Structure formats: C-alpha cells, structure tokens
Amino acid sequence: MTAPLRDRFGMTYHLNFYELDDVEQIVNRSARILNIDIDDETAIEIAKRSRRTPRIANRLLKRVRDYCQVRGDGKINNDHCFNAFEMLEVDETGLDSIDRKILEIIIDKFNGGPVGLNTIAAATGEDISTIEDVYEPYLIQLGFLDRTPRAGEISLKLKVHKVENPLSSRTK
C-alpha cells in the first residue's frame, strides 16, 4: 500500500508472515476441502516449504497431490512429497530454482555483490518488480541477502553456509 492510502486510516498496521503452525493448519484444512488424505509429517513439510504464505502452501499441496496421483498411488505420503518437491526444485527452506539462480548470479558472476536489481533481472530473465516483490523479500528474511544503499549484496550468513545450504542441495 502507498503511504497516502495508509495515512487515511489513522492507524498503521503491519502484516507479518504466518507462523509455521498456522500454515500447517491451513494445509490440513485445505486438504480436507480438497478431499486429500495427508498425514501430519507431510503437512508440516509442505508448510515448511511454503515461505510461511498460505497461497504458496495451497499451491504446493495441489502440486504434491498431482504428483501422487500421476506417479504414486494417489495417497500423499512423505516419500511422494519429497519426490514432488525435488521435481518442483523446492528445497527445505522454500527456495525454488529462481531463488537459487538469483543467489548463484550474485555469488558466481558478481563475487557476492553488490549488484543491482536491473542487473539481476537481466541475468535471470525475470521482471524487476517480480524480483523486488517476490524473491528479494524472502531472501532478505532468511538472511541470505542484504539490501545496501547501492544494491543487493549477498550476506555473510550465505557465504558461510554456501556449501551446506541452500545451493548445495540444488538439483540439475
């Protein structure tokens, strides 16, 4: 929302990300609505990879269901769930192939940054606003990206964990 629109309400509110337990409840509720049998472990896995966003959790639930119907016996279990996430290239932190591509570009091509959004957009083929509105906030929230006055810069946390997570678990 723009500042003038927020100012009209007299009170300013802030939206936070959902807690993992809340997203798990949403996954279980959506599974009931969609008439999908799902165990608690699998619901937790979907919730963990949802970026703490119900819309993404529901999308992942549907993709896992589709995978189980086509490549499994139709029942959602952890094995099928992990296979579906591998196929979708979504890791345990919720990073997808575009997130990893952004991080790889910053690390490999620009030596950890700083690098501007225009450059990242050109290198990934993604729209600047999509990177700024979808990918960058989550990478910042995880601590993998820092925003500097000049441009996006890879954070120390990712440099230290580069070998372990998230880039080492990528599939090609």
mmCIF file of N, CA, C and O in Angstrom, residues 15-17 19 36 40 46 51-52 54 62 66 68 78 91 101 104 109 115 121-122 135 142 153 166 170:
data_model
loop_
_atom_site.group_PDB
_atom_site.id
_atom_site.type_symbol
_atom_site.label_atom_id
_atom_site.label_comp_id
_atom_site.label_asym_id
_atom_site.label_seq_id
_atom_site.Cartn_x
_atom_site.Cartn_y
_atom_site.Cartn_z
ATOM 1 N N LEU A 15 1.508 -6.234 8.484
ATOM 2 C CA LEU A 15 1.217 -7.645 8.255
ATOM 3 C C LEU A 15 2.486 -8.463 8.445
ATOM 4 O O LEU A 15 3.531 -8.138 7.892
ATOM 5 N N ASN A 16 2.387 -9.499 9.245
ATOM 6 C CA ASN A 16 3.514 -10.392 9.477
ATOM 7 C C ASN A 16 3.302 -11.688 8.716
ATOM 8 O O ASN A 16 2.174 -12.033 8.350
ATOM 9 N N PHE A 17 4.381 -12.420 8.525
ATOM 10 C CA PHE A 17 4.252 -13.740 7.941
ATOM 11 C C PHE A 17 3.540 -14.659 8.933
ATOM 12 O O PHE A 17 3.601 -14.441 10.147
ATOM 13 N N GLU A 19 2.877 -17.991 11.154
ATOM 14 C CA GLU A 19 3.728 -18.928 11.891
ATOM 15 C C GLU A 19 3.590 -20.307 11.244
ATOM 16 O O GLU A 19 2.561 -20.615 10.621
ATOM 17 N N ILE A 36 -8.284 -34.669 0.322
ATOM 18 C CA ILE A 36 -6.970 -35.283 0.202
ATOM 19 C C ILE A 36 -6.587 -35.869 1.557
ATOM 20 O O ILE A 36 -6.651 -35.168 2.567
ATOM 21 N N ASP A 40 0.330 -35.874 9.234
ATOM 22 C CA ASP A 40 0.859 -34.665 9.873
ATOM 23 C C ASP A 40 2.272 -34.328 9.402
ATOM 24 O O ASP A 40 2.596 -33.160 9.199
ATOM 25 N N ILE A 46 5.085 -29.536 3.828
ATOM 26 C CA ILE A 46 4.513 -28.557 2.899
ATOM 27 C C ILE A 46 4.528 -27.171 3.534
ATOM 28 O O ILE A 46 4.907 -26.189 2.895
ATOM 29 N N ARG A 51 7.135 -20.780 2.473
ATOM 30 C CA ARG A 51 7.560 -19.393 2.700
ATOM 31 C C ARG A 51 6.635 -18.698 3.698
ATOM 32 O O ARG A 51 6.463 -17.479 3.667
ATOM 33 N N ARG A 52 5.965 -19.512 4.519
ATOM 34 C CA ARG A 52 5.033 -19.016 5.535
ATOM 35 C C ARG A 52 3.902 -18.197 4.903
ATOM 36 O O ARG A 52 3.399 -17.236 5.481
ATOM 37 N N PRO A 54 0.118 -18.793 3.010
ATOM 38 C CA PRO A 54 -0.944 -19.760 2.716
ATOM 39 C C PRO A 54 -1.158 -20.029 1.227
ATOM 40 O O PRO A 54 -1.376 -21.175 0.830
ATOM 41 N N LYS A 62 -1.441 -28.766 -3.792
ATOM 42 C CA LYS A 62 -2.047 -29.223 -5.048
ATOM 43 C C LYS A 62 -1.020 -29.886 -5.953
ATOM 44 O O LYS A 62 -1.309 -30.883 -6.614
ATOM 45 N N ASP A 66 -1.084 -33.699 -7.175
ATOM 46 C CA ASP A 66 -0.989 -34.058 -8.593
ATOM 47 C C ASP A 66 0.111 -35.082 -8.821
ATOM 48 O O ASP A 66 -0.077 -36.054 -9.549
ATOM 49 N N CYS A 68 1.295 -37.240 -6.686
ATOM 50 C CA CYS A 68 0.879 -38.525 -6.106
ATOM 51 C C CYS A 68 -0.159 -39.229 -6.979
ATOM 52 O O CYS A 68 -0.176 -40.460 -7.043
ATOM 53 N N ASN A 78 5.159 -38.971 2.830
ATOM 54 C CA ASN A 78 6.405 -38.203 2.830
ATOM 55 C C ASN A 78 7.308 -38.531 1.649
ATOM 56 O O ASN A 78 7.936 -37.639 1.082
ATOM 57 N N ASP A 91 13.405 -26.504 -2.150
ATOM 58 C CA ASP A 91 14.183 -27.121 -1.080
ATOM 59 C C ASP A 91 13.505 -26.944 0.275
ATOM 60 O O ASP A 91 12.418 -26.373 0.371
ATOM 61 N N LYS A 101 18.897 -19.333 -8.563
ATOM 62 C CA LYS A 101 19.523 -18.674 -9.706
ATOM 63 C C LYS A 101 19.972 -17.262 -9.333
ATOM 64 O O LYS A 101 21.078 -16.831 -9.686
ATOM 65 N N GLU A 104 23.000 -17.628 -7.094
ATOM 66 C CA GLU A 104 24.156 -18.066 -7.883
ATOM 67 C C GLU A 104 24.734 -16.914 -8.707
ATOM 68 O O GLU A 104 25.950 -16.760 -8.794
ATOM 69 N N LYS A 109 28.802 -14.612 -10.496
ATOM 70 C CA LYS A 109 29.113 -13.599 -11.504
ATOM 71 C C LYS A 109 29.554 -12.275 -10.901
ATOM 72 O O LYS A 109 30.255 -11.502 -11.550
ATOM 73 N N VAL A 115 25.141 -5.966 -6.320
ATOM 74 C CA VAL A 115 24.654 -5.984 -7.690
ATOM 75 C C VAL A 115 23.220 -5.459 -7.689
ATOM 76 O O VAL A 115 22.446 -5.764 -6.790
ATOM 77 N N ALA A 121 17.798 -8.827 -12.827
ATOM 78 C CA ALA A 121 16.665 -9.076 -13.733
ATOM 79 C C ALA A 121 17.149 -9.469 -15.121
ATOM 80 O O ALA A 121 16.632 -10.416 -15.729
ATOM 81 N N ALA A 122 18.135 -8.761 -15.616
ATOM 82 C CA ALA A 122 18.668 -9.078 -16.946
ATOM 83 C C ALA A 122 19.308 -10.462 -16.966
ATOM 84 O O ALA A 122 19.139 -11.225 -17.917
ATOM 85 N N TYR A 135 10.903 -12.369 -4.763
ATOM 86 C CA TYR A 135 12.105 -13.114 -4.383
ATOM 87 C C TYR A 135 12.956 -12.405 -3.340
ATOM 88 O O TYR A 135 13.375 -13.002 -2.347
ATOM 89 N N LEU A 142 15.305 -14.564 5.148
ATOM 90 C CA LEU A 142 16.129 -15.706 5.534
ATOM 91 C C LEU A 142 17.539 -15.289 5.940
ATOM 92 O O LEU A 142 18.278 -16.085 6.513
ATOM 93 N N GLU A 153 23.225 -7.244 -1.961
ATOM 94 C CA GLU A 153 24.524 -7.840 -1.699
ATOM 95 C C GLU A 153 24.302 -9.139 -0.941
ATOM 96 O O GLU A 153 23.433 -9.224 -0.087
ATOM 97 N N PRO A 166 21.674 -22.977 0.803
ATOM 98 C CA PRO A 166 20.724 -23.765 0.038
ATOM 99 C C PRO A 166 21.286 -24.260 -1.269
ATOM 100 O O PRO A 166 20.692 -25.091 -1.925
ATOM 101 N N ARG A 170 20.782 -28.140 -4.544
ATOM 102 C CA ARG A 170 20.070 -27.924 -5.799
ATOM 103 C C ARG A 170 20.168 -29.146 -6.689
ATOM 104 O O ARG A 170 21.125 -29.898 -6.640
#
